[in-house]
XYZ file of C-alpha atoms in Angstrom:
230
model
C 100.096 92.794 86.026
C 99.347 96.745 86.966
C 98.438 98.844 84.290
C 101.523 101.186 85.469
C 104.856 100.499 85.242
C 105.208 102.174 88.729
C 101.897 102.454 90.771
C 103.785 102.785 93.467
C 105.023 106.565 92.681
C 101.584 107.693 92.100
C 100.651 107.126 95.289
C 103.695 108.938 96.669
C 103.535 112.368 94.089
C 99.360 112.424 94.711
C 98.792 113.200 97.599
C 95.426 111.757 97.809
C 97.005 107.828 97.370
C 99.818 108.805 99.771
C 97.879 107.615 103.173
C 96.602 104.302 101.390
C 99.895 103.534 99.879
C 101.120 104.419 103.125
C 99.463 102.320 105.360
C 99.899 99.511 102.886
C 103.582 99.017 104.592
C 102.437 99.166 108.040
C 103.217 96.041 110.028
C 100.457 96.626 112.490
C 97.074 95.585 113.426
C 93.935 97.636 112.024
C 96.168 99.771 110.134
C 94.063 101.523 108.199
C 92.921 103.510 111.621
C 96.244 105.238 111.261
C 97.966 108.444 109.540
C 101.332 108.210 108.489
C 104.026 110.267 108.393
C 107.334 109.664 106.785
C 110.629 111.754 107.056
C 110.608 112.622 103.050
C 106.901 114.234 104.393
C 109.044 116.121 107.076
C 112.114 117.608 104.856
C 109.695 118.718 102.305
C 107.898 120.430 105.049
C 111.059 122.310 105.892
C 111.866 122.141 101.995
C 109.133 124.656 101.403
C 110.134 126.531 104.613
C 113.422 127.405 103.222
C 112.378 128.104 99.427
C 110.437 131.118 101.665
C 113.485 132.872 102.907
C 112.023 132.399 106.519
C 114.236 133.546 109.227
C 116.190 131.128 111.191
C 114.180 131.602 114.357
C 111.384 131.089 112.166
C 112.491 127.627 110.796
C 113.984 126.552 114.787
C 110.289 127.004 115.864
C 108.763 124.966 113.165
C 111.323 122.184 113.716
C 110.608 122.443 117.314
C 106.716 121.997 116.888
C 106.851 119.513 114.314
C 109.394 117.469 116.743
C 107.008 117.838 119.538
C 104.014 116.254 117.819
C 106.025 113.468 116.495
C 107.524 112.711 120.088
C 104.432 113.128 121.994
C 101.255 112.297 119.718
C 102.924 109.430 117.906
C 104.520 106.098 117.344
C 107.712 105.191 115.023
C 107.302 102.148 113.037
C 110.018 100.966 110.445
C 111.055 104.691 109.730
C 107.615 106.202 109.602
C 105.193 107.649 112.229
C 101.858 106.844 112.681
C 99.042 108.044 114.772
C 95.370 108.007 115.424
C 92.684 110.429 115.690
C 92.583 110.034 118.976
C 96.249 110.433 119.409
C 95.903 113.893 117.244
C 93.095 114.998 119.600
C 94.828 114.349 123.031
C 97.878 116.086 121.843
C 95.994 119.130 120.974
C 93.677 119.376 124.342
C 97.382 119.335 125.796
C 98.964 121.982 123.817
C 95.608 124.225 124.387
C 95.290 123.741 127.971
C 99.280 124.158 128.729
C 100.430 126.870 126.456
C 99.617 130.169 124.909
C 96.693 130.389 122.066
C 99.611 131.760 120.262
C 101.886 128.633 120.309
C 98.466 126.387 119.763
C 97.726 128.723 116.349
C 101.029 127.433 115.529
C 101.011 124.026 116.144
C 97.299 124.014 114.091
C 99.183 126.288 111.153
C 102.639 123.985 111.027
C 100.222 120.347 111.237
C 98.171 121.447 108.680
C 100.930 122.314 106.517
C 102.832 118.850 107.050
C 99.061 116.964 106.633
C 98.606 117.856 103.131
C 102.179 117.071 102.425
C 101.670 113.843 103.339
C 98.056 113.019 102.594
C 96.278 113.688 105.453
C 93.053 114.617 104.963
C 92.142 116.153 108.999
C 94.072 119.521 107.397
C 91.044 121.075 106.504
C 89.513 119.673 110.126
C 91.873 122.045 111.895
C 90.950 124.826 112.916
C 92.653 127.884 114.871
C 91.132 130.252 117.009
C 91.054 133.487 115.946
C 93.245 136.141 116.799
C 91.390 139.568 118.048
C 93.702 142.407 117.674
C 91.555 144.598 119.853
C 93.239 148.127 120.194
C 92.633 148.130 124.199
C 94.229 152.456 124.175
C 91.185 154.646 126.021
C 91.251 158.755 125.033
C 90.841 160.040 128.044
C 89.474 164.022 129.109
C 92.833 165.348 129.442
C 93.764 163.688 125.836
C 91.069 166.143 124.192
C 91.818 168.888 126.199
C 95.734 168.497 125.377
C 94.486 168.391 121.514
C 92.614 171.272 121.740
C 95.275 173.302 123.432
C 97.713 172.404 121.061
C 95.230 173.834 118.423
C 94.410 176.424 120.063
C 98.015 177.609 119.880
C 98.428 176.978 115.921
C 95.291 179.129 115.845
C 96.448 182.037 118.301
C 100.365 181.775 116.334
C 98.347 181.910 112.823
C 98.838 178.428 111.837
C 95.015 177.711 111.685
C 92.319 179.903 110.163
C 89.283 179.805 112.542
C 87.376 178.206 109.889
C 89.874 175.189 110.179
C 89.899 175.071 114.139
C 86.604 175.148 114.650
C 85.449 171.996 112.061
C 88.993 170.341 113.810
C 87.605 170.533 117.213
C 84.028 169.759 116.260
C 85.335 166.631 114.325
C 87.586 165.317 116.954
C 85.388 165.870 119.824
C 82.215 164.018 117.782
C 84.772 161.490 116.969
C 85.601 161.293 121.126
C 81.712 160.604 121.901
C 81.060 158.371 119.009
C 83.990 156.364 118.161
C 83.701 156.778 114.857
C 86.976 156.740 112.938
C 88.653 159.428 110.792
C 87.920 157.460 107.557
C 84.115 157.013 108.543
C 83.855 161.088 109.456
C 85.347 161.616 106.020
C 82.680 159.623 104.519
C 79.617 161.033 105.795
C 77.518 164.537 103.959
C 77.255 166.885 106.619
C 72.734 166.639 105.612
C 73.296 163.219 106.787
C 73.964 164.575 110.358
C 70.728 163.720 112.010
C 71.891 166.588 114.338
C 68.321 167.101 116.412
C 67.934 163.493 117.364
C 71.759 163.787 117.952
C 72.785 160.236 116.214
C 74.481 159.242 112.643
C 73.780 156.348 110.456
C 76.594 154.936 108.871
C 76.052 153.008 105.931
C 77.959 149.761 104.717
C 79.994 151.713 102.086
C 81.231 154.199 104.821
C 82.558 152.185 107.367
C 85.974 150.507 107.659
C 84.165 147.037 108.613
C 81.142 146.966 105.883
C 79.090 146.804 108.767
C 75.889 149.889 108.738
C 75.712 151.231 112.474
C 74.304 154.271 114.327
C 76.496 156.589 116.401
C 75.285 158.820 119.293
C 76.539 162.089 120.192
C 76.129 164.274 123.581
C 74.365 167.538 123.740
C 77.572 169.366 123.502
C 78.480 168.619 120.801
C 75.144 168.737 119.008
C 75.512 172.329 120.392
C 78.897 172.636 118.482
C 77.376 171.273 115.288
C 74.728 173.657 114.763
C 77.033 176.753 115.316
C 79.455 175.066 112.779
C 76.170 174.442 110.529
C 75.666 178.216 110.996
């Protein structure tokens, strides 16, 4: 006689008894080398999407990924869906080599979300690539020089003392040559301005990335520099 009046709902409200209990009710061979999946997993999945407030296109694409996987990368038996490893593995070579790394991100982000729900412990095995946002916009010559004629003209109408003009175009040209960002230029004592050997060492508390590097500069502006210095 169990110990429990109910074992059985243990196993479904922990997660970590859900596969076992699970696979218990399979009427297969070998059934312990499959995950389960059963539609109470699959509501609560969409449960939880809800309770968010997602949008409706939001919740179509989930449904549309989740019903992908279950039609492609597995098998229904009595009501429940089971698959392998090696069924989880083809299906996401598939999804990687035919669509966008967007949609695959997706399909790794929705999974992972249903595997815990059920159980499954590959969620933390998933892994999506990551996503470079890599700001691909060039300043180009006639960028500066449109900058510095538009300052030019708040200087000559009285709008900018010479004092401010001049550190505004030395700043935004050694910015230019550098790349160094608005935040980082804030951030760094003019002494600090290495400005004969024409370089700058940011430290890790001055850049945006933690990262300490050292910027170069061209001879112009290391020309510019010491008259401001003056």
């Amino acid at each position: 006689m169990p110990q429990q009046a109910f074992p059985a709902i243990g196993h479904v409200f922990h997660s970590s008894g859900k596969q076992d209990y699970y696979r218990s009710l399979l009427q297969v061979q070998n059934p312990n080398q499959y995950y389960v999946i059963t539609e109470e997993d699959i509501n609560r999945l969409f449960l939880e999407f809800e309770a968010k407030g997602v949008t409706h296109s939001h919740k179509r694409s989930v449904e549309y990924i989740i019903t992908m996987f279950l039609k492609e990368a597995t098998k229904e038996n009595n009501g429940r869906y089971i698959f392998t490893m090696k069924d989880l593995k083809e299906y996401l070579t598939l999804i990687r080599q035919s669509y966008s790394p967007s949609f695959y991100r997706k399909n790794i982000t929705y999974l992972k979300k249903l595997f815990r729900i059920a159980g499954i412990d590959l969620a933390e095995s998933l892994k999506a690539p990551t996503e470079l946002n890599v700001d691909l916009t060039i300043v180009t010559v006639d960028d500066i020089k449109s900058l510095i004629q538009l300052v030019d003209s708040l200087h000559i109408s009285n709008r900018f003392e010479d004092w401010k003009r001049d550190q505004f175009i030395t700043a935004m040209l050694l910015m230019a040559v550098s790349g160094m960002r608005v935040s980082e230029l804030e951030r760094i004592p003019l002494k600090e301005i290495d400005i004969e050997n024409r370089r700058i060492r940011l430290n890790t508390h001055q850049t945006k990335t933690r990262q300490s590097r050292v910027v170069f500069f061209t001879y112009e502006v290391q020309e510019l520099l010491e008259d401001y210095i003056r």
